N, CA, C and O of each residue as an XYZ file, in Angstrom:
544
protein
N     212.191     44.941    222.287
C     213.216     45.941    222.246
C     213.024     46.407    220.909
O     212.873     45.584    220.006
N     213.011     47.795    220.653
C     212.954     48.453    219.318
C     214.257     48.421    218.728
O     215.300     48.313    219.373
N     214.152     48.536    217.248
C     215.406     48.527    216.571
C     216.556     49.467    216.964
O     217.738     49.123    216.987
N     216.083     50.705    217.274
C     217.008     51.691    217.727
C     217.625     51.371    218.982
O     218.812     51.624    219.191
N     216.891     50.838    219.808
C     217.362     50.492    221.210
C     218.454     49.375    221.095
O     219.538     49.446    221.673
N     218.082     48.386    220.331
C     219.035     47.107    220.009
C     220.272     47.572    219.336
O     221.343     47.008    219.556
N     220.160     48.676    218.446
C     221.398     49.179    217.843
C     222.265     49.676    218.887
O     223.457     49.371    218.898
N     221.728     50.446    219.795
C     222.520     51.136    220.796
C     223.212     50.286    221.848
O     224.319     50.500    222.342
N     222.277     49.163    222.141
C     222.929     48.006    223.004
C     224.002     47.295    222.311
O     225.038     47.088    222.941
N     223.899     46.884    221.080
C     224.959     46.303    220.360
C     226.269     47.183    220.205
O     227.405     46.724    220.327
N     225.973     48.482    219.928
C     227.200     49.351    219.838
C     227.886     49.453    221.094
O     229.111     49.567    221.074
N     227.179     49.423    222.340
C     227.826     49.251    223.591
C     228.526     48.017    223.890
O     229.591     47.997    224.508
N     227.899     46.935    223.427
C     228.566     45.587    223.429
C     229.925     45.643    222.611
O     230.996     45.222    223.049
N     229.748     46.184    221.437
C     231.094     46.178    220.538
C     232.134     46.916    221.234
O     233.281     46.484    221.353
N     231.660     48.236    221.778
C     232.799     48.945    222.471
C     233.398     48.175    223.565
O     234.617     48.204    223.731
N     232.562     47.429    224.389
C     233.044     46.732    225.719
C     233.922     45.659    225.069
O     235.069     45.525    225.494
N     233.455     44.843    224.020
C     234.324     43.701    223.601
C     235.655     44.208    223.133
O     236.686     43.563    223.327
N     235.629     45.507    222.441
C     236.832     46.062    221.850
C     237.784     46.383    223.036
O     238.985     46.122    222.978
N     237.195     46.960    224.113
C     238.041     47.290    225.278
C     238.744     46.065    225.989
O     239.866     46.086    226.494
N     237.793     44.899    225.929
C     238.328     43.747    226.572
C     239.513     43.117    225.730
O     240.511     42.645    226.274
N     239.327     43.148    224.391
C     240.447     42.790    223.516
C     241.558     43.373    223.756
O     242.553     42.648    223.791
N     241.708     44.682    223.965
C     242.807     45.637    224.178
C     243.314     45.165    225.673
O     244.510     45.035    225.935
N     242.506     44.983    226.398
C     242.889     44.771    228.016
C     243.638     43.348    227.858
O     244.716     43.253    228.445
N     243.206     42.301    227.170
C     244.024     41.011    226.867
C     245.465     41.247    226.433
O     246.402     40.632    226.943
N     245.598     42.096    225.542
C     247.040     42.473    225.076
C     247.840     42.852    226.307
O     248.921     42.289    226.480
N     247.415     43.748    227.172
C     248.098     44.159    228.519
C     248.500     42.827    229.449
O     249.614     42.517    229.873
N     247.152     42.107    229.632
C     247.419     41.029    230.503
C     248.394     39.907    229.976
O     249.114     39.267    230.742
N     248.368     39.736    228.746
C     249.280     38.819    228.176
C     250.649     39.242    228.231
O     251.524     38.379    228.157
N     251.001     40.627    228.367
C     252.096     41.026    228.550
C     252.681     40.692    229.868
O     253.885     40.512    230.050
N     251.670     40.610    230.871
C     252.083     40.421    232.278
C     252.227     39.123    232.617
O     252.993     38.818    233.531
N     251.506     38.176    231.923
C     251.400     36.624    232.281
C     252.810     35.947    231.943
O     253.302     36.053    230.820
N     253.341     35.347    232.830
C     254.702     34.533    232.673
C     254.435     33.164    232.255
O     255.194     32.646    231.436
N     253.301     32.426    232.793
C     253.025     30.998    232.634
C     252.448     30.787    231.187
O     251.336     31.206    230.867
N     253.306     30.091    230.314
C     253.107     29.828    228.960
C     251.703     29.152    228.867
O     250.940     29.582    228.001
N     251.346     28.275    229.566
C     250.228     27.514    229.258
C     248.883     28.413    229.667
O     247.804     28.317    229.082
N     249.135     29.222    230.684
C     247.920     30.191    231.036
C     248.029     31.282    229.855
O     247.008     31.868    229.493
N     249.139     31.519    229.322
C     249.296     32.527    228.115
C     248.451     31.926    226.842
O     247.792     32.634    226.081
N     248.552     30.804    226.762
C     247.980     30.114    225.508
C     246.418     30.154    225.749
O     245.710     30.499    224.803
N     245.837     29.821    226.961
C     244.545     29.788    227.160
C     243.966     31.203    227.075
O     242.901     31.400    226.491
N     244.618     32.129    227.621
C     244.204     33.519    227.374
C     244.057     34.129    225.974
O     243.225     34.965    225.620
N     244.936     33.603    225.310
C     245.200     33.920    223.882
C     243.931     33.383    223.216
O     243.320     34.061    222.390
N     243.556     32.198    223.571
C     242.216     31.533    222.931
C     241.032     32.385    223.394
O     240.117     32.572    222.592
N     240.975     32.893    224.568
C     239.963     33.770    225.005
C     239.815     35.001    224.320
O     238.706     35.416    223.984
N     240.931     35.643    224.081
C     241.078     36.837    223.321
C     240.640     36.633    221.982
O     239.947     37.519    221.482
N     240.966     35.466    221.207
C     240.310     35.268    220.099
C     238.794     34.978    220.126
O     238.102     35.278    219.154
N     238.312     34.449    221.133
C     236.762     34.376    221.186
C     236.253     35.756    221.128
O     235.352     36.032    220.336
N     236.783     36.678    221.937
C     236.366     38.063    221.900
C     236.329     38.679    220.478
O     235.366     39.300    220.028
N     237.482     38.437    219.829
C     237.732     38.993    218.419
C     236.655     38.486    217.455
O     236.141     39.227    216.617
N     236.313     37.109    217.615
C     235.213     36.462    216.826
C     233.871     36.990    217.351
O     232.972     37.143    216.524
N     233.645     37.280    218.615
C     232.420     37.879    218.998
C     232.125     39.299    218.401
O     231.006     39.682    218.062
N     233.223     39.987    218.325
C     233.307     41.235    217.848
C     232.841     41.298    216.301
O     232.103     42.164    215.832
N     233.342     40.349    215.686
C     232.932     40.270    214.214
C     231.573     39.800    214.176
O     230.846     40.347    213.347
N     231.060     38.864    214.930
C     229.744     38.431    214.830
C     228.616     39.536    215.092
O     227.558     39.585    214.465
N     228.985     40.386    216.080
C     228.283     41.626    216.483
C     228.142     42.713    215.404
O     227.078     43.232    215.068
N     229.236     42.958    214.959
C     229.472     43.918    213.712
C     228.541     43.382    212.559
O     227.817     44.136    211.910
N     228.616     41.974    212.347
C     227.798     41.471    211.338
C     226.324     41.764    211.535
O     225.613     42.330    210.704
N     225.971     41.356    212.628
C     224.644     41.512    213.205
C     224.095     42.934    213.120
O     222.989     43.130    212.617
N     224.801     43.876    213.573
C     224.661     45.326    213.376
C     224.355     45.568    212.042
O     223.296     46.115    211.735
N     225.292     45.165    211.100
C     225.173     45.488    209.635
C     223.890     44.946    209.097
O     223.232     45.599    208.288
N     223.512     43.763    209.525
C     222.117     43.217    209.172
C     221.021     43.848    209.515
O     219.965     43.711    208.897
N     221.178     44.666    210.624
C     220.094     45.286    211.161
C     219.764     46.636    210.144
O     218.704     47.261    210.201
N     220.738     46.911    209.333
C     220.630     48.094    208.392
C     221.014     49.332    209.024
O     220.254     50.300    209.022
N     222.227     49.355    209.601
C     222.838     50.516    210.246
C     223.653     51.213    209.076
O     224.596     50.639    208.531
N     223.242     52.453    208.734
C     223.760     53.221    207.628
C     224.850     54.193    208.052
O     225.825     54.420    207.336
N     224.682     54.685    209.081
C     225.670     55.796    209.552
C     226.529     55.481    210.566
O     227.009     56.395    211.237
N     226.849     54.157    210.824
C     227.874     53.667    211.800
C     229.071     53.456    211.269
O     229.183     52.518    210.480
N     230.080     54.178    211.546
C     231.397     53.820    211.041
C     232.142     52.746    212.030
O     232.229     52.876    213.251
N     232.594     51.799    211.356
C     233.224     50.585    212.129
C     234.292     51.175    213.199
O     234.337     50.857    214.387
N     235.102     52.053    212.573
C     236.313     52.531    213.358
C     235.778     53.505    214.639
O     236.499     53.724    215.613
N     234.624     53.972    214.521
C     234.019     54.800    215.564
C     233.633     53.994    216.704
O     233.561     54.492    217.827
N     233.358     52.666    216.454
C     233.004     51.720    217.464
C     233.956     51.217    218.357
O     233.732     50.928    219.532
N     235.160     51.105    217.694
C     236.322     50.448    218.394
C     237.046     51.477    219.589
O     237.047     52.708    219.559
N     237.543     50.758    220.444
C     238.307     51.493    221.323
C     239.711     51.422    221.198
O     240.285     50.345    221.042
N     240.344     52.592    221.262
C     241.838     52.556    220.905
C     242.597     51.781    221.858
O     242.215     51.655    223.022
N     243.700     51.232    221.395
C     244.512     50.404    222.252
C     245.407     51.325    223.228
O     246.462     51.753    222.759
N     245.095     51.626    224.425
C     245.822     52.350    225.270
C     246.823     51.560    225.932
O     246.562     51.013    227.003
N     247.983     51.452    225.365
C     248.996     50.398    225.852
C     249.914     51.249    226.944
O     250.993     50.778    227.304
N     249.532     52.280    227.359
C     250.316     53.006    228.278
C     250.256     52.186    229.678
O     251.261     52.148    230.388
N     249.108     51.558    230.046
C     249.122     50.855    231.341
C     249.880     49.579    231.235
O     250.022     48.907    230.214
N     250.370     49.321    232.478
C     251.070     48.090    232.738
C     250.706     47.414    233.791
O     250.301     48.195    234.652
N     250.660     46.262    234.143
C     250.229     45.378    235.271
C     251.478     45.207    236.190
O     252.533     44.919    235.624
N     251.476     45.354    237.544
C     252.749     45.019    238.331
C     252.853     43.457    238.381
O     253.970     42.956    238.514
N     251.752     42.673    238.281
C     251.876     41.377    238.492
C     250.874     40.469    237.666
O     249.893     41.039    237.189
N     251.005     39.343    237.489
C     250.269     38.488    236.880
C     248.938     38.385    237.598
O     247.863     38.379    236.999
N     249.061     38.306    238.864
C     247.861     38.317    239.718
C     246.932     39.611    239.539
O     245.714     39.510    239.388
N     247.553     40.734    239.567
C     246.974     41.923    239.393
C     246.292     41.975    237.922
O     245.172     42.464    237.774
N     246.990     41.476    236.919
C     246.589     41.446    235.562
C     245.170     40.585    235.533
O     244.140     41.093    235.090
N     245.211     39.438    235.970
C     244.175     38.491    235.960
C     242.914     38.843    236.857
O     241.774     38.474    236.573
N     243.229     39.559    237.914
C     242.003     40.184    238.605
C     241.428     41.338    237.909
O     240.210     41.498    237.979
N     242.140     42.148    237.258
C     241.597     43.096    236.421
C     240.602     42.309    235.176
O     239.418     42.580    234.972
N     241.215     41.534    234.613
C     240.700     40.830    233.552
C     239.349     40.164    234.032
O     238.360     40.243    233.304
N     239.300     39.581    235.116
C     238.051     38.943    235.742
C     236.973     39.926    236.051
O     235.789     39.599    235.973
N     237.334     41.066    236.384
C     236.347     42.303    236.574
C     235.669     42.600    235.266
O     234.441     42.655    235.201
N     236.443     42.791    234.226
C     236.046     43.216    232.951
C     235.261     42.103    232.243
O     234.314     42.377    231.506
N     235.659     40.863    232.472
C     234.879     39.891    231.881
C     233.583     39.783    232.687
O     232.563     39.432    232.094
N     233.554     40.010    233.767
C     232.178     39.924    234.693
C     231.322     41.038    234.047
O     230.134     40.809    233.821
N     231.844     42.175    233.754
C     231.065     43.451    233.285
C     230.462     43.083    231.991
O     229.280     43.333    231.753
N     231.349     42.413    231.029
C     230.937     42.103    229.776
C     229.760     41.025    229.845
O     228.763     41.130    229.131
N     229.947     39.969    230.767
C     228.913     39.164    230.952
C     227.482     39.810    231.319
O     226.411     39.462    230.822
N     227.650     40.704    232.175
C     226.410     41.298    232.735
C     225.726     42.104    231.573
O     224.500     42.203    231.524
N     226.620     42.722    230.565
C     225.962     43.398    229.608
C     225.322     42.550    228.653
O     224.299     42.933    228.087
N     225.858     41.371    228.410
C     225.234     40.106    227.465
C     223.907     39.845    228.081
O     222.882     39.877    227.400
N     223.902     39.578    229.400
C     222.641     39.128    230.198
C     221.659     40.220    230.110
O     220.504     39.954    229.781
N     222.057     41.557    230.405
C     221.016     42.702    230.308
C     220.459     42.732    228.974
O     219.243     42.918    228.929
N     221.107     42.583    227.812
C     220.594     42.644    226.521
C     219.399     41.388    226.416
O     218.205     41.488    226.132
N     220.157     40.262    226.738
C     219.157     38.978    226.412
C     217.946     38.982    227.344
O     216.992     38.257    227.062
N     217.916     39.876    228.613
C     216.739     40.015    229.287
C     215.579     40.836    228.650
O     214.410     40.812    229.033
N     216.110     41.601    227.569
C     215.147     42.348    226.773
C     214.520     41.506    225.748
O     214.915     40.363    225.518
N     213.540     42.068    225.129
C     212.764     41.385    224.157
C     213.399     41.649    222.814
O     213.066     42.586    222.088
N     214.418     40.686    222.505
C     215.348     40.885    221.210
C     214.726     39.773    220.257
O     214.120     38.808    220.723
N     214.902     39.957    218.978
C     214.573     39.003    218.013
C     215.093     37.662    218.345
O     215.953     37.616    219.225
N     214.704     36.537    217.772
C     215.342     35.338    218.084
C     216.658     35.198    217.443
O     217.547     34.633    218.081
N     216.914     35.679    216.157
C     218.243     35.619    215.679
C     219.300     36.344    216.478
O     220.388     35.814    216.703
N     219.015     37.451    216.870
C     219.912     38.114    217.702
C     220.154     37.486    219.106
O     221.258     37.525    219.649
N     219.058     36.904    219.660
C     219.099     36.312    220.945
C     220.213     35.120    220.815
O     221.195     34.984    221.544
N     219.867     34.365    219.819
C     220.601     33.149    219.563
C     222.077     33.495    219.501
O     222.872     32.868    220.201
N     222.461     34.430    218.722
C     223.935     34.904    218.651
C     224.461     35.447    219.797
O     225.619     35.190    220.127
N     223.688     36.230    220.501
C     224.266     36.705    221.821
C     224.400     35.725    222.882
O     225.287     35.793    223.733
N     223.364     34.652    222.827
C     223.473     33.571    223.912
C     224.774     32.769    223.662
O     225.487     32.376    224.585
N     225.037     32.550    222.335
C     226.411     31.600    222.107
C     227.494     32.497    222.601
O     228.425     31.995    223.231
N     227.460     33.716    222.386
C     228.680     34.511    222.781
C     228.778     34.592    224.553
O     229.823     34.693    225.195
N     227.550     34.526    225.042
C     227.437     34.593    226.427
C     228.068     33.213    227.042
O     228.767     33.172    228.055
N     227.748     32.265    226.361
C     228.226     31.029    226.809
C     229.888     30.988    226.827
O     230.467     30.464    227.778
N     230.564     31.531    225.797
C     231.887     31.684    225.920
C     232.420     32.513    227.046
O     233.414     32.236    227.718
N     231.572     33.667    227.190
C     231.997     34.575    228.294
C     231.938     34.004    229.627
O     232.740     34.314    230.508
N     230.843     33.040    229.802
C     230.836     32.403    231.207
C     231.951     31.419    231.347
O     232.464     31.211    232.446
N     232.340     30.805    230.253
C     233.495     29.847    230.345
C     234.790     30.626    230.860
O     235.531     30.195    231.743
N     234.958     31.845    230.178
C     236.143     32.683    230.585
C     236.069     33.034    232.132
O     237.099     33.047    232.805
N     234.923     33.295    232.636
C     234.731     33.673    233.986
C     235.057     32.545    234.848
O     235.835     32.704    235.788
N     234.507     31.388    234.593
C     234.728     30.089    235.245
C     236.324     29.865    235.297
O     236.917     29.589    236.341
N     236.831     29.989    234.275
C     238.299     29.792    234.301
C     239.113     30.735    235.135
O     239.995     30.315    235.884
N     238.798     32.115    234.999
C     239.469     33.163    235.589
C     239.157     33.103    237.077
O     240.004     33.598    237.821
N     238.165     32.617    237.573
C     237.862     32.596    238.851
C     238.783     31.815    239.825
O     238.870     32.087    241.022
N     239.491     30.779    239.180
C     240.370     30.043    239.904
C     241.634     30.806    240.252
O     242.415     30.343    241.083
N     241.849     31.915    239.665
C     242.979     32.736    240.125
C     242.662     33.782    241.109
O     243.553     34.533    241.507
N     241.270     33.895    241.588
C     241.022     35.050    242.529
C     241.072     34.459    243.953
O     240.900     35.187    244.931
């Protein structure tokens, strides 16, 4: 994969991670079980960590014209979930989409450093999905 293509893939990943972080805020508002809420909060922190790691990776590739704020998705807190079940279902869908995006990028010929970083993030993502599947 060329540098420009990798940059575009990483930008897409940053935007998706940002959207999932915002979705976690909505889901956490809908969840009533405190133990579940704690686990989801940890998963949201994984996404925040992934976001920072990918931003660092993008900066190391020498992106001069990318403004960090242009990459983020605004927090559209207008939406609410009617139930904990609905919230967890939507979260599972978005986690699977994010998982697929990581896998798609890793199937490309990316440099070993980027692949290692993205693979570590993917392991967390797969853990999130395994956990959320118990609620579907």
